[in-house]
Every structure is written in structure tokens, then in C-alpha cells.
Tab-separated table of C-alpha atoms in Angstrom:
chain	number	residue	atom	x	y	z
A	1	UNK	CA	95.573	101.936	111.240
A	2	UNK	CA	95.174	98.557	109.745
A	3	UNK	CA	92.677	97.043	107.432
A	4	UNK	CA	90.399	93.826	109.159
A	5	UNK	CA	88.499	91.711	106.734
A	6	UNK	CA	85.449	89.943	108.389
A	7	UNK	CA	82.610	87.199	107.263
A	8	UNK	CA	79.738	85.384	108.408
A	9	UNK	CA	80.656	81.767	109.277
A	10	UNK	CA	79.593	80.049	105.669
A	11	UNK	CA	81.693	83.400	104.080
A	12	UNK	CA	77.949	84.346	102.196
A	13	UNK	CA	78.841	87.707	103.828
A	14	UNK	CA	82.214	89.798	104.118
A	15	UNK	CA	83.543	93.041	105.071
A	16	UNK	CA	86.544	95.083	105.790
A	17	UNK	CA	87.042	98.033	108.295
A	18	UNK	CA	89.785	100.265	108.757
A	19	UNK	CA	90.729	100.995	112.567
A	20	UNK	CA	93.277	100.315	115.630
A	21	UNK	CA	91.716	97.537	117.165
A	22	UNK	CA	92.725	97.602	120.847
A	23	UNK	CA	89.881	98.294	122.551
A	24	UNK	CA	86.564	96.350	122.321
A	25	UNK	CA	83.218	96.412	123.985
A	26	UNK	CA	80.718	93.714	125.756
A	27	UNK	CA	77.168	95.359	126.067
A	28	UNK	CA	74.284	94.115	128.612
A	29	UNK	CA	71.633	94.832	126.345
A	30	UNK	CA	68.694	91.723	125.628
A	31	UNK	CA	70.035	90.993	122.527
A	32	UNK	CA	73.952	91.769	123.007
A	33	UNK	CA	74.155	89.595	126.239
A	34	UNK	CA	72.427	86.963	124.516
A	35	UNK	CA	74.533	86.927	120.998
A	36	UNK	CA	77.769	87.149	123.928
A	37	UNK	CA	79.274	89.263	121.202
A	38	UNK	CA	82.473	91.359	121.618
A	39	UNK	CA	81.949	94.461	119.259
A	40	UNK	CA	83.977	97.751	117.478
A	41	UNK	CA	82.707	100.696	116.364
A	42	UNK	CA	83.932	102.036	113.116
A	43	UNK	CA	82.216	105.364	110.900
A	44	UNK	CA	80.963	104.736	108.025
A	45	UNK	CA	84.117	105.467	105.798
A	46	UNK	CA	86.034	103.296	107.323
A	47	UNK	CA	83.799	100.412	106.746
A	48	UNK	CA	83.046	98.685	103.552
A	49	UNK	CA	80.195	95.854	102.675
A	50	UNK	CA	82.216	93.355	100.433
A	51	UNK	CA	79.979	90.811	99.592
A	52	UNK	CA	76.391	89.561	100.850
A	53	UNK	CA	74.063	92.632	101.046
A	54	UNK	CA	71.406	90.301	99.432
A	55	UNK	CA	72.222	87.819	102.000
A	56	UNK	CA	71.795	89.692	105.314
A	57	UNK	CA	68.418	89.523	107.144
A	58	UNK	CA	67.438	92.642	109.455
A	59	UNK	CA	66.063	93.082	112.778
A	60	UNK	CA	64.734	95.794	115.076
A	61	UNK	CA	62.709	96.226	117.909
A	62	UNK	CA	61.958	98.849	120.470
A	63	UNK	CA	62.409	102.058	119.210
A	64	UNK	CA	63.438	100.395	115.566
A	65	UNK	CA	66.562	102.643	115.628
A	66	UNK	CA	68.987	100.034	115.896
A	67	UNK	CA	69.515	97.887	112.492
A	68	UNK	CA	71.239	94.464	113.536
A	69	UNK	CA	72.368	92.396	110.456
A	70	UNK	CA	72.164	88.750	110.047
A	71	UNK	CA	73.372	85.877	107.752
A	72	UNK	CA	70.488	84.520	106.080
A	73	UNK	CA	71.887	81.047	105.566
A	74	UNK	CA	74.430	80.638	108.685
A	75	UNK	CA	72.688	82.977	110.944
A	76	UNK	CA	75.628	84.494	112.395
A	77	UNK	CA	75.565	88.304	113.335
A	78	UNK	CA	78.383	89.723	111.350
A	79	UNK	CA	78.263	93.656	112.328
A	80	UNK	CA	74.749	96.155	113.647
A	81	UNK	CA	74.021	99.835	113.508
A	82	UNK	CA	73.488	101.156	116.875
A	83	UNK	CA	70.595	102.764	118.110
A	84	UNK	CA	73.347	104.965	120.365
A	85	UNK	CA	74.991	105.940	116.622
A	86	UNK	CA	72.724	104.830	113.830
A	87	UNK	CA	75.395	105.907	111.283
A	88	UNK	CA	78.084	103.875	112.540
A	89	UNK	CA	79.054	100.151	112.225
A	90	UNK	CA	79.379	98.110	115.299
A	91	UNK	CA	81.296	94.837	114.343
A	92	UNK	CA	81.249	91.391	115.947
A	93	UNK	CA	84.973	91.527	116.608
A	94	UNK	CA	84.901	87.272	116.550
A	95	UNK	CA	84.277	87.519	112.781
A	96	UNK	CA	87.345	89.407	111.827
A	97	UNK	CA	90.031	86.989	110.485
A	98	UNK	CA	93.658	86.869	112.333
A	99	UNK	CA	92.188	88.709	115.357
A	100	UNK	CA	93.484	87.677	118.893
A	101	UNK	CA	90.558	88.076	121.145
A	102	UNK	CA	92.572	87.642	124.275
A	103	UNK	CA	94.993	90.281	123.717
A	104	UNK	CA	92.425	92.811	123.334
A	105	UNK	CA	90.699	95.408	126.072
A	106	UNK	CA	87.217	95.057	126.895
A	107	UNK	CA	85.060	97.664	128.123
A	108	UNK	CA	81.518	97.027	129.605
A	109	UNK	CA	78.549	99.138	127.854
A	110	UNK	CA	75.735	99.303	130.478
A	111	UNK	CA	73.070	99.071	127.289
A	112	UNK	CA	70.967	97.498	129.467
A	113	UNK	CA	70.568	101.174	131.555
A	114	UNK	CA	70.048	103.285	128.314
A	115	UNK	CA	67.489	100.656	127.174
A	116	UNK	CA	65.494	101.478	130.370
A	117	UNK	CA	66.034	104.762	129.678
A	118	UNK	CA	64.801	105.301	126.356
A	119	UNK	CA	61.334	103.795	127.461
């Protein structure tokens, strides 16, 4: 297991999580195809809010279950709480320093199903 450190792009927020990153996931969700974000899920002890908790901006919809964080001042989605595992931290893989996106495996969440579901 290694430790990540992530941030938001103008570094107002920052992060670590503990985890083997190999494995990542591209939802088809609304707002996951449109942020285009590749994202890891962590637990909640293995993820730790450095810096910025006055700095992130929330939003829900639908059900409200799902908590996705935003930078305030750069607007960048650093890491959500899915409505799949409200518990757990998804993170926007892209904002973890030293990470080689093209080396990693993606796997395909069909969000956009369970959204239709859920309705």
C-alpha cells in the first residue's frame, strides 16, 4: 500500500489516501461523464482531508445521497462521496501527484443504469 497526496489545481485543497492504485473507474453518470473524471474508491480510514475543508463547495441532486466536493476558487472536483457508498471517498485519480494515468486499469461503472434505477 502506498500513500497518494492529491490537490485541487490552485493547491487551496489537499489530501492523502492510502491504497494500491491499479485499478480505476470511468462512470456514465450526468455529472461523471461530464467532469470526464477517472476515480478510486478508498474507506474512510484510509483517507485524510489535509487542507481546504473551508474551501470546498458541495453539491447534490437527485436523491441528495451523493456529496460531490468542489474547489471554491479553482473549481476543480478533487474527490465525492458516492451515493452507491456514502461513507467512502471516491477520488479524481487526475489530482493525485506522480500518478501515471496511462499505466492504470479502467473499469466502466454503468452509473447511468443505477441512476435510472433509483427513480
Amino acid at each position: 500500500m502506498k500513500t497518494y497526496h492529491g490537490s485541487c489545481h490552485c493547491g487551496a485543497v489537499e489530501y492523502e489516501i492510502d491504497t494500491d492504485l491499479a485499478r480505476v473507474a470511468r462512470c456514465n453518470c450526468s455529472i461523471c461523464r461530464k467532469k470526464n473524471a477517472l476515480m478510486h474508491r478508498v474507506t474512510p480510514d484510509r483517507f485524510r482531508l489535509l487542507k481546504g475543508e473551508d474551501n470546498l463547495t458541495l453539491y447534490q441532486w437527485n436523491t441528495g445521497t451523493a456529496k460531490h466536493y468542489f474547489c471554491k476558487t479553482c473549481g476543480i472536483y478533487p474527490f465525492h462521496q458516492p451515493r452507491v457508498a456514502p461513507d467512502e471517498f471516491t477520488v479524481n485519480v487526475a489530482c493525485l501527484d506522480g500518478v501515471d494515468l496511462s499505466a492504470l486499469e479502467i473499469s466502466e461503472f454503468d452509473g447511468q443504469a443505477f441512476s435510472l434505477e433509483e427513480k
